[in-house]
PDB file of C-alpha atoms in Angstrom:
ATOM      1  CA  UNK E  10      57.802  52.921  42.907  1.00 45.00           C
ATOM      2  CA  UNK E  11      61.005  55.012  42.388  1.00 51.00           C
ATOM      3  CA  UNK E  12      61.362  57.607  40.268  1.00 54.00           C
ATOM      4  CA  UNK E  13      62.783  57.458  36.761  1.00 52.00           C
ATOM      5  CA  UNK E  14      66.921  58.792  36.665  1.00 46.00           C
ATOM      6  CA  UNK E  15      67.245  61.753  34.821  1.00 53.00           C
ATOM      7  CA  UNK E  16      68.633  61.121  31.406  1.00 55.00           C
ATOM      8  CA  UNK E  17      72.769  61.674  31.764  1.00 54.00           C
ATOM      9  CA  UNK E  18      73.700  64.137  28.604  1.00 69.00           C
ATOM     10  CA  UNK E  19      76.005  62.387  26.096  1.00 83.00           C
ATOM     11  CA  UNK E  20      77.232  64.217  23.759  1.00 90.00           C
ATOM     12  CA  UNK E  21      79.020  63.287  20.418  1.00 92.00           C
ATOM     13  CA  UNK E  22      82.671  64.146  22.510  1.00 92.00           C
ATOM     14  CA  UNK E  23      81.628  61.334  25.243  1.00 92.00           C
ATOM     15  CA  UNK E  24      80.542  59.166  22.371  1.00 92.00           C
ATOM     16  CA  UNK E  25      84.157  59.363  20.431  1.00 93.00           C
ATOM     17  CA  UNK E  26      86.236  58.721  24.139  1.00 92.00           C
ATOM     18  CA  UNK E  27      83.777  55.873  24.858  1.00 92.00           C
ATOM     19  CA  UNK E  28      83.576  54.394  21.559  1.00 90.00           C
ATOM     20  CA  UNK E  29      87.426  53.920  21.298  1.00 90.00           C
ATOM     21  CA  UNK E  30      87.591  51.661  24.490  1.00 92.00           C
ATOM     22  CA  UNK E  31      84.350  49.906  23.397  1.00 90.00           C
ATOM     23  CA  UNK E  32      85.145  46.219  21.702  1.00 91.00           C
ATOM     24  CA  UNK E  33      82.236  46.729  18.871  1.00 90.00           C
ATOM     25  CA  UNK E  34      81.365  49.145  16.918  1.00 92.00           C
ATOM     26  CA  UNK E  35      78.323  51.660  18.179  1.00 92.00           C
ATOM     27  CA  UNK E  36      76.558  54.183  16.299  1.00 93.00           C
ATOM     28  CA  UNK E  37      75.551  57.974  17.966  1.00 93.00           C
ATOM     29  CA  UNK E  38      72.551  60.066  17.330  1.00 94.00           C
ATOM     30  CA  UNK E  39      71.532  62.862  18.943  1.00 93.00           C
ATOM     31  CA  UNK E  40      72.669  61.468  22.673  1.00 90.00           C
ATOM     32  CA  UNK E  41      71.870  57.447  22.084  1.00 90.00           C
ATOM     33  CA  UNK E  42      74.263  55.241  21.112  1.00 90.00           C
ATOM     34  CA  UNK E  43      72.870  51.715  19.071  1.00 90.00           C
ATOM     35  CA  UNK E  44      75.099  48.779  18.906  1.00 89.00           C
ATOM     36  CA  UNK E  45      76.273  47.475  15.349  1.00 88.00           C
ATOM     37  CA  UNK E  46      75.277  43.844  14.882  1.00 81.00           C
ATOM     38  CA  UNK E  47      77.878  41.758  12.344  1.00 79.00           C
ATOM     39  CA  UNK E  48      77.063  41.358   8.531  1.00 82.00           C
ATOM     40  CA  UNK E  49      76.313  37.970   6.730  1.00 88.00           C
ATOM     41  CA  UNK E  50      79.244  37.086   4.401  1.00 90.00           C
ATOM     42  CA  UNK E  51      77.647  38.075   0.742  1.00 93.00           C
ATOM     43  CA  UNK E  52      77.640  41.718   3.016  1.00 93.00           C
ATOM     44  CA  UNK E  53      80.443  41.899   3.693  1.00 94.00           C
ATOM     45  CA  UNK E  54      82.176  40.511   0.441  1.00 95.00           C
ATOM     46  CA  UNK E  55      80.046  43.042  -1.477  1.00 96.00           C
ATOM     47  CA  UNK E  56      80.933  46.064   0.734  1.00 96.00           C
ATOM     48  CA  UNK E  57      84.987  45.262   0.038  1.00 96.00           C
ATOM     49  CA  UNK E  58      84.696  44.498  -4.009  1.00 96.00           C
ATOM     50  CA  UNK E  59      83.316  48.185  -3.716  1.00 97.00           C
ATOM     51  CA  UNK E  60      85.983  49.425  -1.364  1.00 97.00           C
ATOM     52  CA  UNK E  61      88.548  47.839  -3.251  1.00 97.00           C
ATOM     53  CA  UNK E  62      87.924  48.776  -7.201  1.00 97.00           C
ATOM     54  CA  UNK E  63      87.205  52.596  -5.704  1.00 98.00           C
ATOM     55  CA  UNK E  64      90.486  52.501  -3.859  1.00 97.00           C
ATOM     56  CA  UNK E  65      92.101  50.626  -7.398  1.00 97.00           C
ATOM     57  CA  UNK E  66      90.232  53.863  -9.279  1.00 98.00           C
ATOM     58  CA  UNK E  67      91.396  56.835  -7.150  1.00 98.00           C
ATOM     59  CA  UNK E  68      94.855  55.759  -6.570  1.00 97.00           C
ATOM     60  CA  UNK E  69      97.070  58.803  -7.277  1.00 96.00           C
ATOM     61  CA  UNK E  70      94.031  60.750  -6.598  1.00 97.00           C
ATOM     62  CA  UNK E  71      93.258  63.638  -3.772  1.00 96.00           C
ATOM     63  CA  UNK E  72      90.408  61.321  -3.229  1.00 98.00           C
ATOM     64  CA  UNK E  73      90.361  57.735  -0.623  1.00 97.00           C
ATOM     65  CA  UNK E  74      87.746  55.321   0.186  1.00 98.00           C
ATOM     66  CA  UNK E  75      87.465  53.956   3.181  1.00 97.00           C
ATOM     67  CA  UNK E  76      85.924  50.699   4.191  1.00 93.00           C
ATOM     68  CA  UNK E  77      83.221  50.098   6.987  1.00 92.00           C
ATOM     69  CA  UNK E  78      85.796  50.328   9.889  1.00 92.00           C
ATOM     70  CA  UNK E  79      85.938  54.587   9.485  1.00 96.00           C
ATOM     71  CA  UNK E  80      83.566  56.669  11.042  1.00 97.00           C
ATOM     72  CA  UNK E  81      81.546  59.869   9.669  1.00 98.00           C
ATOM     73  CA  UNK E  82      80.545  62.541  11.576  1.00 98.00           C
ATOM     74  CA  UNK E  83      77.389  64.425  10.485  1.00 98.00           C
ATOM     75  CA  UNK E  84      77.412  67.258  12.719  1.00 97.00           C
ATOM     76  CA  UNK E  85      74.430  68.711  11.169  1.00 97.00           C
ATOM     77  CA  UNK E  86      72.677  65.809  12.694  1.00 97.00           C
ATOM     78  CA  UNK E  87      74.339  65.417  15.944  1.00 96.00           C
ATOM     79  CA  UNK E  88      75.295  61.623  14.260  1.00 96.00           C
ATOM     80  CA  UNK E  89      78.058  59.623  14.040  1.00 97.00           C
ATOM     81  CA  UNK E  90      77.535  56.156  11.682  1.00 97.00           C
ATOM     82  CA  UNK E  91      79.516  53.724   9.937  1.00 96.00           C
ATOM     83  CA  UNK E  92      78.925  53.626   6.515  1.00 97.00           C
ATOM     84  CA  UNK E  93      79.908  50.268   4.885  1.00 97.00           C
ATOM     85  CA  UNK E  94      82.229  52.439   1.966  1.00 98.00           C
ATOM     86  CA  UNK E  95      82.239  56.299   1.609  1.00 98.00           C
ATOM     87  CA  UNK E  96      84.972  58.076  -0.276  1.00 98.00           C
ATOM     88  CA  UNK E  97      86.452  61.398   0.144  1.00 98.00           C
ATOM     89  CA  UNK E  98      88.320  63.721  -1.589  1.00 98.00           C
ATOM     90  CA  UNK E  99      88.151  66.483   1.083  1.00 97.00           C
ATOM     91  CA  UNK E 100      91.983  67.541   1.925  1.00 96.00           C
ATOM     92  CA  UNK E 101      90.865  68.084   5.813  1.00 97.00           C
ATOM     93  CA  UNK E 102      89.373  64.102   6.138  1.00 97.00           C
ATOM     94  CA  UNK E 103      92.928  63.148   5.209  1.00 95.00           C
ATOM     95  CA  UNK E 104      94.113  64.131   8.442  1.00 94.00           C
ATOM     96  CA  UNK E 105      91.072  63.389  10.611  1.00 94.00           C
ATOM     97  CA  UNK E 106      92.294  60.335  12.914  1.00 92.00           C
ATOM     98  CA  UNK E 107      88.196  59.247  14.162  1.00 92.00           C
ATOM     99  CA  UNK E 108      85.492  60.185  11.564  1.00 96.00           C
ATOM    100  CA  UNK E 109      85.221  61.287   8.028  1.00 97.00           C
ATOM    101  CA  UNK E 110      82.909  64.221   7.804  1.00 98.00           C
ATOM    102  CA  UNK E 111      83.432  65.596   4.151  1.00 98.00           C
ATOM    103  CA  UNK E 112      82.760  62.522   1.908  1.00 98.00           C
ATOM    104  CA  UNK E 113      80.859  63.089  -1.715  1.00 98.00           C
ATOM    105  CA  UNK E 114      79.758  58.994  -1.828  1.00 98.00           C
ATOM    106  CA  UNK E 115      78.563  57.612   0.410  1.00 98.00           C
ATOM    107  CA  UNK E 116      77.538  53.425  -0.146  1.00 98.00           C
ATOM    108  CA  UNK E 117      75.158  51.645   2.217  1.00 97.00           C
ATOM    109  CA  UNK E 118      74.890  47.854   1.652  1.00 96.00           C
ATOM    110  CA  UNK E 119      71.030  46.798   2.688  1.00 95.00           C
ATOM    111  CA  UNK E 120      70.038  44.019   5.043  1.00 91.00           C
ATOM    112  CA  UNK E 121      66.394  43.215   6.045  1.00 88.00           C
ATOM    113  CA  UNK E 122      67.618  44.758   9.432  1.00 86.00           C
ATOM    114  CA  UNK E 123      68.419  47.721   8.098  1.00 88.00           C
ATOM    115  CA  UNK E 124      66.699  48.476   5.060  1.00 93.00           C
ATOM    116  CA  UNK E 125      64.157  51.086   5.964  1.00 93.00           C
ATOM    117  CA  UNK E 126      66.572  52.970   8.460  1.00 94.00           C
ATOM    118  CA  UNK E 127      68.853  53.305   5.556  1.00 94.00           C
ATOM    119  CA  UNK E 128      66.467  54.725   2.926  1.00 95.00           C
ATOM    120  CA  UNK E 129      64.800  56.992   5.736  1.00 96.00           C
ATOM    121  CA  UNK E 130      66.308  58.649   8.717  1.00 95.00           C
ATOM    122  CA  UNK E 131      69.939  57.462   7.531  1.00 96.00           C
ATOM    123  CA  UNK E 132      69.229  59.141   4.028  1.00 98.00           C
ATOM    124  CA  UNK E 133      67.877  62.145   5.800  1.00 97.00           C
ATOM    125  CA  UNK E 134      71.160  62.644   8.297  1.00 98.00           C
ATOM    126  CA  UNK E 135      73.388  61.873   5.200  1.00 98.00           C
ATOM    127  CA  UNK E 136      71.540  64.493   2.890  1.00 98.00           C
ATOM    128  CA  UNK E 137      72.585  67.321   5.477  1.00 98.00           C
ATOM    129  CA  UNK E 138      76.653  66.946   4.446  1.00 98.00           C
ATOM    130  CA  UNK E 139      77.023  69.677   1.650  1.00 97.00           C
ATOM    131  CA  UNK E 140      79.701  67.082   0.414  1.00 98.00           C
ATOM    132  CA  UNK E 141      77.592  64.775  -0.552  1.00 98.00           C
ATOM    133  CA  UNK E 142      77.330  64.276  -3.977  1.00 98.00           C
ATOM    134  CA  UNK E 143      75.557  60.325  -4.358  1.00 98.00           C
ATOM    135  CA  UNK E 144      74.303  57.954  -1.913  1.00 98.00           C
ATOM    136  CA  UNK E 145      74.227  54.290  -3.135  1.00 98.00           C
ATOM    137  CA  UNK E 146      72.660  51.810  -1.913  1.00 98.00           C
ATOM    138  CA  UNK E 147      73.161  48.176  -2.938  1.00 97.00           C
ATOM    139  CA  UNK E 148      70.256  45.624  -2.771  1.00 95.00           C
ATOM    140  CA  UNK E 149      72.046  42.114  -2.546  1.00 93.00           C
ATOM    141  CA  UNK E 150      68.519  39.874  -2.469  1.00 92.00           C
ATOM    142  CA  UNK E 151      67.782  41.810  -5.231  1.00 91.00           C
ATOM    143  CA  UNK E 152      70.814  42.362  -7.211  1.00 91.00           C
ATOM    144  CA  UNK E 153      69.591  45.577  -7.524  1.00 93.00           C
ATOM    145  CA  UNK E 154      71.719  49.139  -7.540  1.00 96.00           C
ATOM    146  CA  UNK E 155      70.535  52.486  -6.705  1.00 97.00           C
ATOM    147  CA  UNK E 156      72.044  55.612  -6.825  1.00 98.00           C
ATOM    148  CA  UNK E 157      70.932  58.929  -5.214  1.00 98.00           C
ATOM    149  CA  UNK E 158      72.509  62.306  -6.873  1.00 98.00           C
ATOM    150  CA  UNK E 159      71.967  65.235  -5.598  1.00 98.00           C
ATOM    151  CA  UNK E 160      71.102  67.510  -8.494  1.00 97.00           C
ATOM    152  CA  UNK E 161      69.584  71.293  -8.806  1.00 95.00           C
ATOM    153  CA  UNK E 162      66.045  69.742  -8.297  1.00 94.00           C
ATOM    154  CA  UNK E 163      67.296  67.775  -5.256  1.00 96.00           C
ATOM    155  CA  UNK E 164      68.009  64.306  -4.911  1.00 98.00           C
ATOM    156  CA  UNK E 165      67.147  61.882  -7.869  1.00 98.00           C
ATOM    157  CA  UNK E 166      67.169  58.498  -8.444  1.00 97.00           C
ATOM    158  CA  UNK E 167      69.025  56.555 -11.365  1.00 97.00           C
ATOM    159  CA  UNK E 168      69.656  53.166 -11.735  1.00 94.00           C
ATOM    160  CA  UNK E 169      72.057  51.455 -14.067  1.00 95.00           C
ATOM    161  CA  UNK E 170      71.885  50.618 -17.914  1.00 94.00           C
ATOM    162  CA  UNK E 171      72.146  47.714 -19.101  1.00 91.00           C
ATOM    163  CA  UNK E 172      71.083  44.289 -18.117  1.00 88.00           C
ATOM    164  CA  UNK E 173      73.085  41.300 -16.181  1.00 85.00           C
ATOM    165  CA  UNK E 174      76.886  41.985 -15.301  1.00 84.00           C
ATOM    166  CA  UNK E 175      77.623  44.742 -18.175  1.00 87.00           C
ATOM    167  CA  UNK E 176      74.598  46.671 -16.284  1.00 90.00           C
ATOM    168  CA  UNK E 177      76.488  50.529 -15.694  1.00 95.00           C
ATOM    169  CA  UNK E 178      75.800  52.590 -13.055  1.00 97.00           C
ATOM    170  CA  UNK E 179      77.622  55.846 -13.354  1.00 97.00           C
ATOM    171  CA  UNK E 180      79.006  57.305 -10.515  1.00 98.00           C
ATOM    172  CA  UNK E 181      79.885  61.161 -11.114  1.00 98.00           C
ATOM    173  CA  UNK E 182      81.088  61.999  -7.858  1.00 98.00           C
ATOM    174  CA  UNK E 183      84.364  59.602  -8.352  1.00 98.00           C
ATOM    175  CA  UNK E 184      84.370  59.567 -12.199  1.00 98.00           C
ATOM    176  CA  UNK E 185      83.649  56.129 -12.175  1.00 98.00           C
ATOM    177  CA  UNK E 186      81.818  53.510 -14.244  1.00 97.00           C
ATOM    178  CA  UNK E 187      80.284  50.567 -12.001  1.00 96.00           C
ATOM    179  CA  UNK E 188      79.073  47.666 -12.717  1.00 94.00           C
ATOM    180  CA  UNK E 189      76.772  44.811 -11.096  1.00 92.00           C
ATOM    181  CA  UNK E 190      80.173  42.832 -12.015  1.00 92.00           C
ATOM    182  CA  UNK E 191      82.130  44.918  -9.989  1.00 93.00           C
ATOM    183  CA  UNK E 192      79.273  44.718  -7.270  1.00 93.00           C
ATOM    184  CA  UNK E 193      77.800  41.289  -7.362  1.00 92.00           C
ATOM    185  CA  UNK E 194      81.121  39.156  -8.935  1.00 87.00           C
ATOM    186  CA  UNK E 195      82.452  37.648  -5.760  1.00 86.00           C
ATOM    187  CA  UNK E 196      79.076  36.436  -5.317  1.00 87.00           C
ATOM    188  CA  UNK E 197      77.747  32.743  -6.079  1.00 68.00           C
ATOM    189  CA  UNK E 198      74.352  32.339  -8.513  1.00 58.00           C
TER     190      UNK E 198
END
């Protein structure tokens, strides 16, 4: 039996030249790189409704959203992910071509799949950005909402008011009243 092959360094620099040739996307951390599988359709409708009434709500703003196609760069972590919508109002992300590494929100729509990655080692690379102001993520199944802030006692959990489609989730970071309306509407009963 042959010996193993040394591991070949990768670093996030070789990810970012790779990753533009590649024809999906691929996520980096810490020298691996993990494919991106495709979303189901409620997913993906969900993840532009929220992409869409942030980007109607910070027009004429210093803030943008961006949609699932941008990358962030958490250098803190050695990571690079694609976040299905994150928003920033950091004047140097405006001219980054790549990755987004200053964003204050941060929205992660779960799938079985993904689920646990999101609400653990995710979470924990996305809670090293000193930009980052809320992480929500959106339970589909569910229909459920929840919203990370980071506050003086760390990060705490609040979930919207209300019940049905006038349920409100404040988000702070953007100024912004949601709603399971603006969340869930495009999707059937």
């Amino acid at each position: 039996m042959g010996l193993p092959q040394p591991k070949v360094p990768f670093d996030r620099q070789d990810y970012f030249a790779w990753e533009t040739q590649q024809p999906t996307k691929n996520e980096y951390v810490a020298g691996e790189v993990f494919a991106m599988v495709g979303a189901r359709q409620e997913h993906a409708l969900v993840a532009l409704a929220l992409a869409a009434r942030f980007r109607e709500h910070l027009r004429g703003t210093r803030c943008r959203a961006y949609p699932t196609d941008m990358k962030l760069e958490v250098e803190a972590a050695d990571a690079v992910f694609y976040p299905d919508v994150m928003v920033s109002c950091d004047e140097a992300d405006r001219s980054r071509a790549l990755a987004i590494q200053a964003p204050c929100l941060i929205v992660e729509v779960l799938s079985d799949s993904t689920a646990a990655y999101d609400r653990g080692a995710k979470f924990a690379a996305y809670r090293r950005l000193p930009s980052l102001q809320e992480y929500l993520l959106v339970d589909i199944d569910a229909r459920r909402l929840e919203l990370f802030r980071r506050e003086t006692v760390g990060w705490v959990l609040h979930e919207p008011v209300g019940e049905g489609d006038a349920a409100l989730l404040p988000l702070t970071s953007i100024g912004l009243d949601l709603t399971a309306a603006d969340t869930f509407g495009d999707l059937q009963a």
